[in-house]
Coordinates of C-alpha atoms and ligand atoms in Angstrom, one line a residue:
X1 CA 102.3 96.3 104.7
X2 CA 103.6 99.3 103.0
X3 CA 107.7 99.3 101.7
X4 CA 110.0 100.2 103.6
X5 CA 111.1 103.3 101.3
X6 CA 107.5 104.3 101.8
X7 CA 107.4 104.1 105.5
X8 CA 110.7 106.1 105.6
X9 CA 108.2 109.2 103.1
X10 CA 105.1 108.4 105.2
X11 CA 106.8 109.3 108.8
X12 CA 108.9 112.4 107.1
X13 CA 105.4 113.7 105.4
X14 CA 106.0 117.2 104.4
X15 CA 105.5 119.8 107.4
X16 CA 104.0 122.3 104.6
X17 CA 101.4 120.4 103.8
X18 CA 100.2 119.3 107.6
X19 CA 100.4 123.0 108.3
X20 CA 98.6 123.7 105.2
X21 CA 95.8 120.9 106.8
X22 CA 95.7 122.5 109.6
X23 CA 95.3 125.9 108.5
X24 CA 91.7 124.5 106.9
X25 CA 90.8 123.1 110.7
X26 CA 91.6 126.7 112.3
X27 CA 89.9 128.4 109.8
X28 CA 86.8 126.7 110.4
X29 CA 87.4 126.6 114.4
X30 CA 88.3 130.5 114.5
X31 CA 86.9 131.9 111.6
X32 CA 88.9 132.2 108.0
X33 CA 89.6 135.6 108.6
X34 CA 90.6 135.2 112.1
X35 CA 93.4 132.5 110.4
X36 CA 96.8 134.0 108.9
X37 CA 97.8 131.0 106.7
X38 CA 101.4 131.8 105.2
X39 CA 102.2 128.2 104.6
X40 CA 101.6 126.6 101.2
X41 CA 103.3 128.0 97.9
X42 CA 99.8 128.2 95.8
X43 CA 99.2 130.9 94.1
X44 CA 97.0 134.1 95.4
X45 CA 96.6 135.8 91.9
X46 CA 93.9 134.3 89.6
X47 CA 94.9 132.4 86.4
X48 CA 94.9 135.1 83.3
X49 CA 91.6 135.2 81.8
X50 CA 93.4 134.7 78.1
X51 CA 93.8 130.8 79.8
X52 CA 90.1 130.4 80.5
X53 CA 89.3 131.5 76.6
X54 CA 91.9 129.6 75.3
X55 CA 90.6 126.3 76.7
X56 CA 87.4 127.4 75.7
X57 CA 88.3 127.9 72.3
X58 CA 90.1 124.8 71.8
X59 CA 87.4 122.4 73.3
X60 CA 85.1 124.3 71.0
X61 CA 86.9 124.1 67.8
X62 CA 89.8 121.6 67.8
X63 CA 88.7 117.8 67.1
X64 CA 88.1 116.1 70.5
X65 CA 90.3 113.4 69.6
X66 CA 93.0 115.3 69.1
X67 CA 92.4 117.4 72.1
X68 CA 92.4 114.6 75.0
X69 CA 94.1 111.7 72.8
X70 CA 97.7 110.3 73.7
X71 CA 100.6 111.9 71.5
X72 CA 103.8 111.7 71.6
X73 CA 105.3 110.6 75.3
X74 CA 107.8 114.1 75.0
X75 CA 103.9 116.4 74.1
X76 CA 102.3 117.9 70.4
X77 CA 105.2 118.7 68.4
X78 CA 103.2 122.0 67.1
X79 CA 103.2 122.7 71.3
X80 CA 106.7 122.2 71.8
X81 CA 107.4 123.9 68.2
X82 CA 105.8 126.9 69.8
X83 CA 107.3 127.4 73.3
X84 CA 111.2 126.2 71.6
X85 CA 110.3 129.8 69.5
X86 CA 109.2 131.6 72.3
X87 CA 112.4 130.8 74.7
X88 CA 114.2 131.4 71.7
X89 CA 113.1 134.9 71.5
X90 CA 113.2 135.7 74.9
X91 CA 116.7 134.2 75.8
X92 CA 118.4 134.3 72.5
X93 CA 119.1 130.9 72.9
X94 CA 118.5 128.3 69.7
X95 CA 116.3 125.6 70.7
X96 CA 113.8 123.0 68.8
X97 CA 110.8 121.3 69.5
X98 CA 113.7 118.2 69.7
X99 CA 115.2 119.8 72.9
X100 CA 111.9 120.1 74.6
X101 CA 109.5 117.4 76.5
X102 CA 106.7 118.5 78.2
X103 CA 105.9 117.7 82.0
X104 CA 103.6 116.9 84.4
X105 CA 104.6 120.1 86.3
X106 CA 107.9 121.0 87.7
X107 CA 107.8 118.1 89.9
X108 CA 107.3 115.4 87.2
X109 CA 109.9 117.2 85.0
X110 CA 112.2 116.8 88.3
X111 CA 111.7 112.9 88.3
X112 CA 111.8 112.3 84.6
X113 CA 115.3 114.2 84.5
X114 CA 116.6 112.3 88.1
X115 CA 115.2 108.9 86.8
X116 CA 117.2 109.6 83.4
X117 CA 120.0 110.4 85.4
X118 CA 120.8 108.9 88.4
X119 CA 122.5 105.3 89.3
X120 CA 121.8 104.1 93.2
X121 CA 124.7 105.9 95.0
X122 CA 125.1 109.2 92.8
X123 CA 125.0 112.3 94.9
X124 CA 123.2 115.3 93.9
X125 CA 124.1 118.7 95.2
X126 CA 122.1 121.5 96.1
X127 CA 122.1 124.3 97.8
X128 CA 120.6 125.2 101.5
X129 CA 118.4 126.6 101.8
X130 CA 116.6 124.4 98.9
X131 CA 113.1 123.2 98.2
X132 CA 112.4 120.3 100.9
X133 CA 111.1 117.9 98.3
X134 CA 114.4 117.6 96.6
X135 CA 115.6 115.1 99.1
X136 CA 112.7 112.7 98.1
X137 CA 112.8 113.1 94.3
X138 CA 116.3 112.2 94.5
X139 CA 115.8 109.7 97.1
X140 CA 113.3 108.0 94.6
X141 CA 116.2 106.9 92.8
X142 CA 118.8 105.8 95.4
X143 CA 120.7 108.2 95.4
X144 CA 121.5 110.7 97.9
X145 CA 120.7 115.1 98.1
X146 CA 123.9 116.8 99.4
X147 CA 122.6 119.9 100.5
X148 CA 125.6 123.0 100.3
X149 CA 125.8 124.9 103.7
X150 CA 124.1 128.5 103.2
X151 CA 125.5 131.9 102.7
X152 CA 123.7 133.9 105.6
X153 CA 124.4 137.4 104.1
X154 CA 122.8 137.4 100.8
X155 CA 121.4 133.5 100.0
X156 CA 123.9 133.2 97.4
X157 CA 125.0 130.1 96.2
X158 CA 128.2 129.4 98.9
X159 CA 130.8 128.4 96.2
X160 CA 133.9 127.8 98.0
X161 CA 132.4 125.1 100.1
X162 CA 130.2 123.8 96.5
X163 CA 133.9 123.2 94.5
X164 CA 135.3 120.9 97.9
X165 CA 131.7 119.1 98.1
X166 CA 131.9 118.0 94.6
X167 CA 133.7 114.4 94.1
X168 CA 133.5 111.8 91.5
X169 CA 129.9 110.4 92.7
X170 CA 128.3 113.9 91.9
X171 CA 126.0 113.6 88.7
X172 CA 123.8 116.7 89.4
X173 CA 123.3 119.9 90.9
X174 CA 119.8 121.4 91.5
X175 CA 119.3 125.0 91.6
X176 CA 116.4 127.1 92.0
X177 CA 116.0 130.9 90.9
X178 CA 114.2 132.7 91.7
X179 CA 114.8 130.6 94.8
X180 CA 111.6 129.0 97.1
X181 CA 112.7 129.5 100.2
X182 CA 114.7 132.6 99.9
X183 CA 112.9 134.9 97.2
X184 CA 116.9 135.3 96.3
X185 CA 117.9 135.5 91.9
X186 CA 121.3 134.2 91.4
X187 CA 122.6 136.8 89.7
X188 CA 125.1 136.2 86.4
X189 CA 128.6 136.8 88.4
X190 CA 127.0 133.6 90.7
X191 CA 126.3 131.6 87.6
X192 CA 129.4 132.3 85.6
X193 CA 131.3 130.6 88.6
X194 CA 129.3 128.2 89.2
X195 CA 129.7 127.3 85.6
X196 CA 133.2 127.4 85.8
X197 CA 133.6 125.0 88.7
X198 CA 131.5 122.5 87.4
X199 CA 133.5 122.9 83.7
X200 CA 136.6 122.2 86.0
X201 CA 134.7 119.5 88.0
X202 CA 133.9 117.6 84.7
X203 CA 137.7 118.1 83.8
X204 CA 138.9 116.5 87.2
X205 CA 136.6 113.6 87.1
X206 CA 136.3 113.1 83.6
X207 CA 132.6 112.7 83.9
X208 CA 129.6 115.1 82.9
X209 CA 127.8 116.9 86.0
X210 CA 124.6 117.9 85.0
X211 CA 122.9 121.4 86.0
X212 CA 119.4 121.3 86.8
X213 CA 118.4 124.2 87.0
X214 CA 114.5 124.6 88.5
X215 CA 112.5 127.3 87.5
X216 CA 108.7 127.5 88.6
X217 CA 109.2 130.9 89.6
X218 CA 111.3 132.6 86.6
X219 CA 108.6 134.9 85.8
X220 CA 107.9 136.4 89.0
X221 CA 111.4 138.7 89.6
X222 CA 110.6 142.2 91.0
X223 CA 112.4 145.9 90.4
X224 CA 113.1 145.1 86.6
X225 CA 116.0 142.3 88.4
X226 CA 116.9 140.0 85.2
X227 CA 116.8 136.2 86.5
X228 CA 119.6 135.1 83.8
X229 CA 119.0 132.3 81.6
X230 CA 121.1 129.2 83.1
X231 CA 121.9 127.5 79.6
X232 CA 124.2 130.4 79.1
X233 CA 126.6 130.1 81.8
X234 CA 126.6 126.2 81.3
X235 CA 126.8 123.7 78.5
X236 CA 125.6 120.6 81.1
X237 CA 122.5 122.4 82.0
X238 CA 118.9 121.2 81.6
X239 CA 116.3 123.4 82.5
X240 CA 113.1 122.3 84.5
X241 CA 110.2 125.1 83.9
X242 CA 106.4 125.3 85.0
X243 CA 103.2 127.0 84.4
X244 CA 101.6 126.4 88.6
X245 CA 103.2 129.7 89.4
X246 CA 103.6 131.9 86.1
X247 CA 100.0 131.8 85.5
X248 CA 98.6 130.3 88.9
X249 CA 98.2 126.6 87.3
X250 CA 99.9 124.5 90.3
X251 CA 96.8 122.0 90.3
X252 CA 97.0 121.3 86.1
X253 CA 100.4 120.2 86.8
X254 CA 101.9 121.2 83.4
X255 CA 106.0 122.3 82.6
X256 CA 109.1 121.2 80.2
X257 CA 112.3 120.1 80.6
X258 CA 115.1 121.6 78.0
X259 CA 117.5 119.4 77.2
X260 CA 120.0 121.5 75.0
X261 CA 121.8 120.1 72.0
X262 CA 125.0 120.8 73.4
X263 CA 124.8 119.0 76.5
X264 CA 126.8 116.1 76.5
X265 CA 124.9 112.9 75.5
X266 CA 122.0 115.1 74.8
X267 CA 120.3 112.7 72.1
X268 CA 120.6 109.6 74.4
X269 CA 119.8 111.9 77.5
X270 CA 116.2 112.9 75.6
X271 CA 115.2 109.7 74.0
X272 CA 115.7 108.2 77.7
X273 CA 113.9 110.7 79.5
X274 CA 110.5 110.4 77.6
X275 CA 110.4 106.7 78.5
X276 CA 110.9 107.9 81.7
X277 CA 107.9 110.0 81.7
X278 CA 105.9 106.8 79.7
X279 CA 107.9 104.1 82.9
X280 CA 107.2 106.8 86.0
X281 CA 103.5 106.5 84.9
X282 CA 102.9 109.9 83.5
X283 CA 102.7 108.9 80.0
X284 CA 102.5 112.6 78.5
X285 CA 101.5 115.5 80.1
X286 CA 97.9 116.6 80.3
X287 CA 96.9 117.3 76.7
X288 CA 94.6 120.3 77.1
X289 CA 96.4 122.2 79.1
X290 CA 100.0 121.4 76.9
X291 CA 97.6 123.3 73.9
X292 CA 96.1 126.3 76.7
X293 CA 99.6 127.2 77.4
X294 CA 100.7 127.1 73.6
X295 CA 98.5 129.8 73.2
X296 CA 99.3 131.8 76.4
X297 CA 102.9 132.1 76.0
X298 CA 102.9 136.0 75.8
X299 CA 100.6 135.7 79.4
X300 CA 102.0 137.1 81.9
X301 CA 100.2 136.8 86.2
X302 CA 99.5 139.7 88.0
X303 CA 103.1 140.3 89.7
X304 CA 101.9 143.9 90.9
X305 CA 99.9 142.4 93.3
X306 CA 102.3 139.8 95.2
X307 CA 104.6 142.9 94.6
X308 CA 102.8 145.0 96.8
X309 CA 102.4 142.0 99.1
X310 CA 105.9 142.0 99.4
X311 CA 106.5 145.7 99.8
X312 CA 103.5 145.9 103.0
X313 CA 105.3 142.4 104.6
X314 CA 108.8 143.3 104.5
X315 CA 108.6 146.8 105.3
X316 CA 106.5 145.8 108.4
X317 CA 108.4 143.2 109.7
X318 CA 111.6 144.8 109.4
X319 CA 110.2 148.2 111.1
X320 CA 109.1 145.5 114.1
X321 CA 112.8 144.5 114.5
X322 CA 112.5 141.2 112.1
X323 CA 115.9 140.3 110.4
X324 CA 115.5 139.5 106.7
X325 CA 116.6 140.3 103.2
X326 CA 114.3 141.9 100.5
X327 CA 113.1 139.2 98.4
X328 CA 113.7 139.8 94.7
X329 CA 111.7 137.1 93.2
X330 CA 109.1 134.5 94.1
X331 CA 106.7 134.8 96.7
X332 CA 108.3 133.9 100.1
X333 CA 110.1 136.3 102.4
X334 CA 112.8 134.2 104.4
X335 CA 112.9 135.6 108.1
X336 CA 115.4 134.8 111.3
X337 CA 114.0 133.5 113.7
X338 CA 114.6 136.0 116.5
X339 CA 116.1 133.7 119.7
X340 CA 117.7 130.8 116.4
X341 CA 115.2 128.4 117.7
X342 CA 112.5 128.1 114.2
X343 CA 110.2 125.6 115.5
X344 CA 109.4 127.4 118.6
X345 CA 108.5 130.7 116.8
X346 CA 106.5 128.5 114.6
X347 CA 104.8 127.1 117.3
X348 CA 104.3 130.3 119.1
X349 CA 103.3 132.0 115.9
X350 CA 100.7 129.4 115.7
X351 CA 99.0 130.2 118.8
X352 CA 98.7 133.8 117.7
X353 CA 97.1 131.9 114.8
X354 CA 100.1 132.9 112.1
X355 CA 101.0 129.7 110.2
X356 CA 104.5 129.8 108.6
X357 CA 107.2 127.3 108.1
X358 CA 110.4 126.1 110.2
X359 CA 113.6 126.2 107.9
X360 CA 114.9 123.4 109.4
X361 CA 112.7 122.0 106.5
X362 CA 114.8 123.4 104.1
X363 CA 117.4 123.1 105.4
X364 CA 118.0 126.0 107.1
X365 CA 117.8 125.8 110.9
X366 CA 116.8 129.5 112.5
X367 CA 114.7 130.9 110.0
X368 CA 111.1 130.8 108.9
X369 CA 109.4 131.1 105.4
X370 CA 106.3 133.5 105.1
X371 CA 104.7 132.9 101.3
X372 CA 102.9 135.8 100.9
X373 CA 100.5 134.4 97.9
X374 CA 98.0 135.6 100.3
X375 CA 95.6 138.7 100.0
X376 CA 96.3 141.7 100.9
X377 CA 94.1 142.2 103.8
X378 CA 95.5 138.9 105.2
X379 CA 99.1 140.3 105.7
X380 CA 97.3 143.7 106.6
X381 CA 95.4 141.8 109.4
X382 CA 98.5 139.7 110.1
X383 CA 100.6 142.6 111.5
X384 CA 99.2 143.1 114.7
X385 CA 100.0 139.4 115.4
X386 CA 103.8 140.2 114.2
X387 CA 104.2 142.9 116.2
X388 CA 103.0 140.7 119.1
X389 CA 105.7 138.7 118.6
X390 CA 108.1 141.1 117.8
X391 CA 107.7 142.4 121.4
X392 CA 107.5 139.1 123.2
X393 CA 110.9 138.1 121.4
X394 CA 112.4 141.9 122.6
X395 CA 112.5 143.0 118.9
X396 CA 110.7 146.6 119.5
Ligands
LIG401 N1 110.3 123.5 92.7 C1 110.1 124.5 93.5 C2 111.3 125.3 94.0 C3 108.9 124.7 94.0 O1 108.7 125.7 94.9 C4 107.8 124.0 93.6 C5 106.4 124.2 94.1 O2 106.2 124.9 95.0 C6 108.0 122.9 92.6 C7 109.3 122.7 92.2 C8 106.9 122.1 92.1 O3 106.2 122.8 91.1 P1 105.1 122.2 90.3 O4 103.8 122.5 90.9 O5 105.2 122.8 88.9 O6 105.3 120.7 90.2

């Protein structure tokens, strides 16, 4: 018999990944290309080939030992030296290999930080429309995901109704920008208050809130748009990064946390949350690929090409009648569904063999994602299909 927390995960398995599941079965039924699989987040643009050489290199000329041995639970010093330097210069910000612990991905930085964190009972916030596995990373922990109600015009972070949803059980707030599902950047006006509600939260309840701010896709912002660097607009933030999307590495599972100096209990915060990456199992993060990245830190993936993915995708579906806002980061392009009703455009998308995913899985009720990590000749072959619904729905 499985637990009873488990049963609760196994019946609520993630709708992206049973699309993703059966995308594979209609591409073998109808032919790949016959299949327009917008479902799963993984990357379309190969990993830079300065990744490839580097891991060459290394298993060549470093000692072997030292290459696939443990080390320290928080990753190499010289790694974490190296990356504190190169956020440092990027983000005039003033961090050390001390304020840095390497990850199992963004996921495992997610559950080191919430296991560090959370007591059963705490609430988290976030806002909606928010990555769907949120809910179970903080559920791992007892503690509960209060998702903020969204702002339909521009995706923003709705403020007025985060200040009244914050109360004395809230330890955390999880943001993502360049946000999955919305492609939206919070800009610095939206961080700047945000900042200064939770500073006046703290006040009020005489606790720290902590800022998590989750940041997989912080390299991939379009049109020159700056995606601001959270730490600045917050002293309780701790930052959550990855390398799946940046340079296409989603199945080496490797990120950091920052946990800056000045956040409040910083030292206790980090020693803690490297025996949480030692108790949740993950005992460091993969060693090879903690030294590949060390060395590709000036690498940057291919954004021209999910850019002109972007440009061909949102230009058609708006021109069929589709409502939906220009995504200015990520991959995803977050559309209405036309009648409100999400999961039966996604079902009758499916029959015309597009696969995309209901909102109401982020959160969002009445829209679709369309992650457009695809090639191009797979949106290009798409449309068609889109226009077909575009008519049956009375869009043009
Ligand atoms: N957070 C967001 C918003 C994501 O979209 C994803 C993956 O798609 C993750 C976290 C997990 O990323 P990782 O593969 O680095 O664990």
């Amino acid at each position: 018999m499985i637990s009873e927390k488990m049963k609760k995960l196994a019946q609520n398995n993630s709708v992206i990944r049973a699309m993703f599941e059966e995308g594979k079965q209609m591409a073998k039924e109808f032919g790949a290309e016959n299949v327009y699989d917008f479902s799963l987040g993984n990357p379309s643009v190969p990993a830079p080939q300065a990744v490839r050489q580097a891991a060459i290199q290394i298993l060549d000329s470093e000692d072997s030992l030292m290459v696939h041995g443990y080390m320290s639970n928080t990753g190499y010093e010289d790694v974490r030296d190296r990356i504190a330097f190169s956020i440092n210069e990027r983000f005039q910000t003033a961090f050390t290999r001390d304020n840095l612990i390497m990850t199992v991905g963004a996921a495992g930085g997610l559950n080191v930080i919430l296991k560090t964190l959370l007591n059963p009972g705490d609430e988290v916030l976030t806002f909606a429309p928010f990555f769907t596995e949120y809910t179970n990373y903080v559920a791992n922990y007892d503690a509960a995901l209060i998702a903020v109600s969204p702002n339909l015009e521009t995706f923003q972070p709705n403020l007025s109704e985060f200040r009244q949803r914050i109360t004395a059980k809230t330890k955390a707030v999880i943001i993502n920008t360049p946000n999955n599902p919305t492609g939206v950047v919070y800009s610095a006006q939206t961080l700047t208050a945000l900042g200064e509600i939770l500073e006046e939260k703290q006040q009020e309840f005489g606790a720290p809130i902590y800022l998590i701010s989750d940041e997989p896709y912080r390299e991939l912002a379009y049109d020159g748009v700056e995606v601001p660097y959270v730490t600045k607009y917050y002293r309780n933030t701790i930052v959550g990064y990855s390398w799946s999307k940046s340079l296409s590495l989603p199945g080496e599972r490797i990120g950091y946390l920052v946990i800056p100096s000045e956040a409040d209990d910083a030292a206790l915060i980090y020693s803690a949350a490297s025996i949480a990456t030692r108790v949740l199992g993950f005992v460091n993060a993969p060693s090879l690929l903690q030294r590949v990245v060390a060395q590709c830190l000036n690498e940057k993936t291919d954004i021209a090409v999910y850019d002109r993915n972007r440009e061909l995708l949102y230009g058609a579906l708006r021109a069929d009648g589709f409502a939906c806002i220009k995504p200015e980061g990520a991959f995803y392009l977050f559309v209405k569904a036309p009648n409100g009703d999400d999961k039966a455009f996604v079902a009758r998308a499916k029959q015309l063999h597009i696969l995309i995913v209901p909102a109401t899985s982020f959160g969002c009720p009445g829209y679709v994602r369309i992650a457009y990590c695809v090639s191009h000749e797979t949106i290009q072959r798409s449309l068609p299909a889109f226009r077909q619904l575009a008519q049956e729905y009375g869009l043009c």
